[in-house]
Amino acid sequence: MLSTFSHMHRELGLEGGLRKIGQTVRWWMEGAPGRLSRKRYVRLYQQGQFEEAALALRQALEATPDDAQLMLQVANLSRFGLLPLEEALSLLRRITTKAPHAAARQALVSMINLLWERRGADAAMEWFAPLVGDEKTTARLLLRAAALAHEAGETRKAFDLLNRVGHNDPAALPSMGYLDLILAVADDGAAELPQAGRARAVAAHLSRFEGTFTQMIAGTAGHVAVVANGPSLEGLALGRTIDSHQLVVRFNNHAAKPGSADQGERTNIWFRPTEFTHVPMREAPAPELMALTGCNIRNRYSNGLQVLEPYVHAELPVELVPKELYARLFAALDASPSAGLIGLAWTHEAVGRKLSPAQVFGYSLGRNTSAVSHYYGKRHTSSWPSRHNWQAEHSLFQSLISEVISA
């Protein structure tokens, strides 16, 4: 059978490899059902036609509905906004109950991660027991299960898992980066964690700026410019208009710089990810606030402590995007929200009303596709699908603005 999503490849081991060979032989003996759809998927994927490729992959599954690996690949489409979450969860549930152990376990982990991100810890806890009940569960997954249980209010279960990890793989505990879990363990005295002091320093720094975004927006009575990175500002010379607002909100690798006629110069609030590889820090003076994107960093990020520490060491003003806002956006989009939409939605909530078109700049959501993103002065073609549902984002964008505008 043709492989798919090569960047998501998992090692099957000897037993899994032999099983895969047997499945392939049977598939050919049965006439290779869905073969043409699989070939079409690969061709379309390589050409960057991801929506069409996703359709071909789903058609291949219709021809071989009991193929566990193919079900996993189709379910994975939900990560890229190419399959509704409910359909992905339905497939993953089928795999956990009917597929061989290796595939069932992979489906279980995928389902827990999807539910935790999209619907919260309580929803993901439904599958907690089968994950931790397996004696072969790795320390990495047990730590993740402990962080999940802690956020869901099952702190004793979380501590029991940490004791299990400490007994079986004690070296895993000192490197654990789940921020709120580390704090809970330290406060309870359930275990001696060398990173507890670092976690307390990060938490204290975050608490200094909690609520700052809303206070800054409300303090201007809504006189704020929200500037996205799309090409719609090219040649309009709106830089001075943007900078005339009391607050200017920008995103990721924005194009603001001294003397920019189109973009302007000022940035008061900068939405950015925690990592620095794709969005480097800038030489210019730091903005008044950095709003860090990422769903539920304090609880879900296995390296949450590590990615937040550089901001603390540099004494940068940072606030995390609330996980409650992510939950609302996931529900509306059925996909990961872009930074531009996160900032617009949070500003809308802080202002308490729809924003005027005169406050919103640089949005070009309607031009983006699963393969191509358009930015001011450039376009980016990706070798794998975007995680954003641009059509759904465009619709939500219009609902946040007082008048329908081109975006």
Tab-separated table of N, CA, C and O in Angstrom, residues 222 224 226 344 347-348 351-361 363 394-407:
chain	number	residue	atom	x	y	z
A	222	GLY	N	-11.151	51.393	23.131
A	222	GLY	CA	-11.270	50.723	21.836
A	222	GLY	C	-10.560	51.410	20.697
A	222	GLY	O	-10.708	50.994	19.541
A	224	VAL	N	-7.934	51.259	18.892
A	224	VAL	CA	-6.833	50.337	18.634
A	224	VAL	C	-6.849	49.929	17.169
A	224	VAL	O	-7.915	49.790	16.559
A	226	VAL	N	-5.693	46.925	14.624
A	226	VAL	CA	-5.277	45.525	14.561
A	226	VAL	C	-4.753	45.278	13.148
A	226	VAL	O	-5.509	45.356	12.176
A	344	LEU	N	-7.588	39.306	16.734
A	344	LEU	CA	-8.814	40.042	16.418
A	344	LEU	C	-9.939	39.656	17.368
A	344	LEU	O	-10.668	40.519	17.884
A	347	THR	N	-9.268	41.048	20.870
A	347	THR	CA	-9.529	42.494	20.868
A	347	THR	C	-11.023	42.766	20.872
A	347	THR	O	-11.514	43.644	21.600
A	348	HIS	N	-11.759	42.020	20.071
A	348	HIS	CA	-13.219	42.162	20.020
A	348	HIS	C	-13.829	41.943	21.405
A	348	HIS	O	-14.708	42.702	21.845
A	351	VAL	N	-12.834	44.929	23.737
A	351	VAL	CA	-13.552	46.163	23.408
A	351	VAL	C	-15.024	46.039	23.792
A	351	VAL	O	-15.667	47.004	24.213
A	352	GLY	N	-15.580	44.846	23.635
A	352	GLY	CA	-16.978	44.626	23.995
A	352	GLY	C	-17.963	44.947	22.901
A	352	GLY	O	-19.169	45.038	23.145
A	353	ARG	N	-17.468	45.097	21.689
A	353	ARG	CA	-18.349	45.380	20.542
A	353	ARG	C	-17.609	45.006	19.274
A	353	ARG	O	-16.397	44.737	19.298
A	354	LYS	N	-18.357	45.009	18.148
A	354	LYS	CA	-17.708	44.737	16.879
A	354	LYS	C	-16.747	45.868	16.523
A	354	LYS	O	-16.990	47.032	16.857
A	355	LEU	N	-15.680	45.519	15.858
A	355	LEU	CA	-14.684	46.518	15.487
A	355	LEU	C	-15.071	47.199	14.189
A	355	LEU	O	-15.689	46.596	13.300
A	356	SER	N	-14.683	48.436	14.068
A	356	SER	CA	-14.926	49.191	12.836
A	356	SER	C	-13.922	48.779	11.764
A	356	SER	O	-12.762	48.478	12.078
A	357	PRO	N	-14.330	48.761	10.504
A	357	PRO	CA	-13.357	48.484	9.438
A	357	PRO	C	-12.170	49.436	9.454
A	357	PRO	O	-11.085	49.078	8.973
A	358	ALA	N	-12.359	50.640	10.019
A	358	ALA	CA	-11.268	51.619	10.081
A	358	ALA	C	-10.209	51.225	11.106
A	358	ALA	O	-9.150	51.855	11.165
A	359	GLN	N	-10.470	50.186	11.909
A	359	GLN	CA	-9.511	49.735	12.906
A	359	GLN	C	-8.754	48.489	12.474
A	359	GLN	O	-7.811	48.070	13.149
A	360	VAL	N	-9.167	47.889	11.367
A	360	VAL	CA	-8.663	46.572	10.979
A	360	VAL	C	-7.917	46.698	9.654
A	360	VAL	O	-8.453	47.192	8.662
A	361	PHE	N	-6.672	46.214	9.644
A	361	PHE	CA	-5.803	46.396	8.484
A	361	PHE	C	-5.097	45.084	8.129
A	361	PHE	O	-4.765	44.290	8.999
A	363	TYR	N	-5.778	42.247	6.607
A	363	TYR	CA	-6.345	40.895	6.565
A	363	TYR	C	-6.645	40.518	5.118
A	363	TYR	O	-7.312	41.258	4.399
A	394	HIS	N	-12.445	33.299	7.461
A	394	HIS	CA	-12.999	34.456	6.759
A	394	HIS	C	-14.413	34.753	7.242
A	394	HIS	O	-14.780	35.911	7.467
A	395	SER	N	-15.208	33.708	7.433
A	395	SER	CA	-16.586	33.901	7.909
A	395	SER	C	-16.597	34.468	9.322
A	395	SER	O	-17.375	35.392	9.629
A	396	LEU	N	-15.745	33.926	10.201
A	396	LEU	CA	-15.697	34.423	11.573
A	396	LEU	C	-15.174	35.849	11.611
A	396	LEU	O	-15.665	36.687	12.386
A	397	PHE	N	-14.195	36.150	10.780
A	397	PHE	CA	-13.666	37.507	10.681
A	397	PHE	C	-14.787	38.499	10.399
A	397	PHE	O	-14.904	39.547	11.057
A	398	GLN	N	-15.630	38.191	9.427
A	398	GLN	CA	-16.698	39.106	9.062
A	398	GLN	C	-17.676	39.312	10.222
A	398	GLN	O	-18.241	40.403	10.393
A	399	SER	N	-17.855	38.291	11.054
A	399	SER	CA	-18.797	38.419	12.182
A	399	SER	C	-18.250	39.308	13.294
A	399	SER	O	-19.018	39.760	14.154
A	400	LEU	N	-16.953	39.588	13.281
A	400	LEU	CA	-16.344	40.414	14.313
A	400	LEU	C	-16.247	41.881	13.906
A	400	LEU	O	-15.850	42.723	14.711
A	401	ILE	N	-16.590	42.171	12.656
A	401	ILE	CA	-16.478	43.530	12.109
A	401	ILE	C	-17.870	44.118	11.917
A	401	ILE	O	-18.809	43.413	11.539
A	402	SER	N	-17.995	45.405	12.156
A	402	SER	CA	-19.313	46.042	12.106
A	402	SER	C	-19.871	46.142	10.694
A	402	SER	O	-21.082	46.292	10.518
A	403	GLU	N	-19.019	46.083	9.681
A	403	GLU	CA	-19.451	46.085	8.296
A	403	GLU	C	-18.697	45.011	7.527
A	403	GLU	O	-17.537	44.724	7.845
A	404	VAL	N	-19.344	44.409	6.550
A	404	VAL	CA	-18.665	43.419	5.722
A	404	VAL	C	-17.616	44.113	4.876
A	404	VAL	O	-17.902	45.095	4.184
A	405	ILE	N	-16.374	43.648	4.962
A	405	ILE	CA	-15.287	44.248	4.192
A	405	ILE	C	-14.526	43.149	3.485
A	405	ILE	O	-14.595	41.979	3.827
A	406	SER	N	-13.769	43.553	2.494
A	406	SER	CA	-12.945	42.594	1.752
A	406	SER	C	-11.774	42.168	2.622
A	406	SER	O	-11.100	42.999	3.225
A	407	ALA	N	-11.573	40.850	2.703
A	407	ALA	CA	-10.462	40.333	3.512
A	407	ALA	C	-9.896	39.109	2.820
A	407	ALA	O	-10.308	38.023	3.052
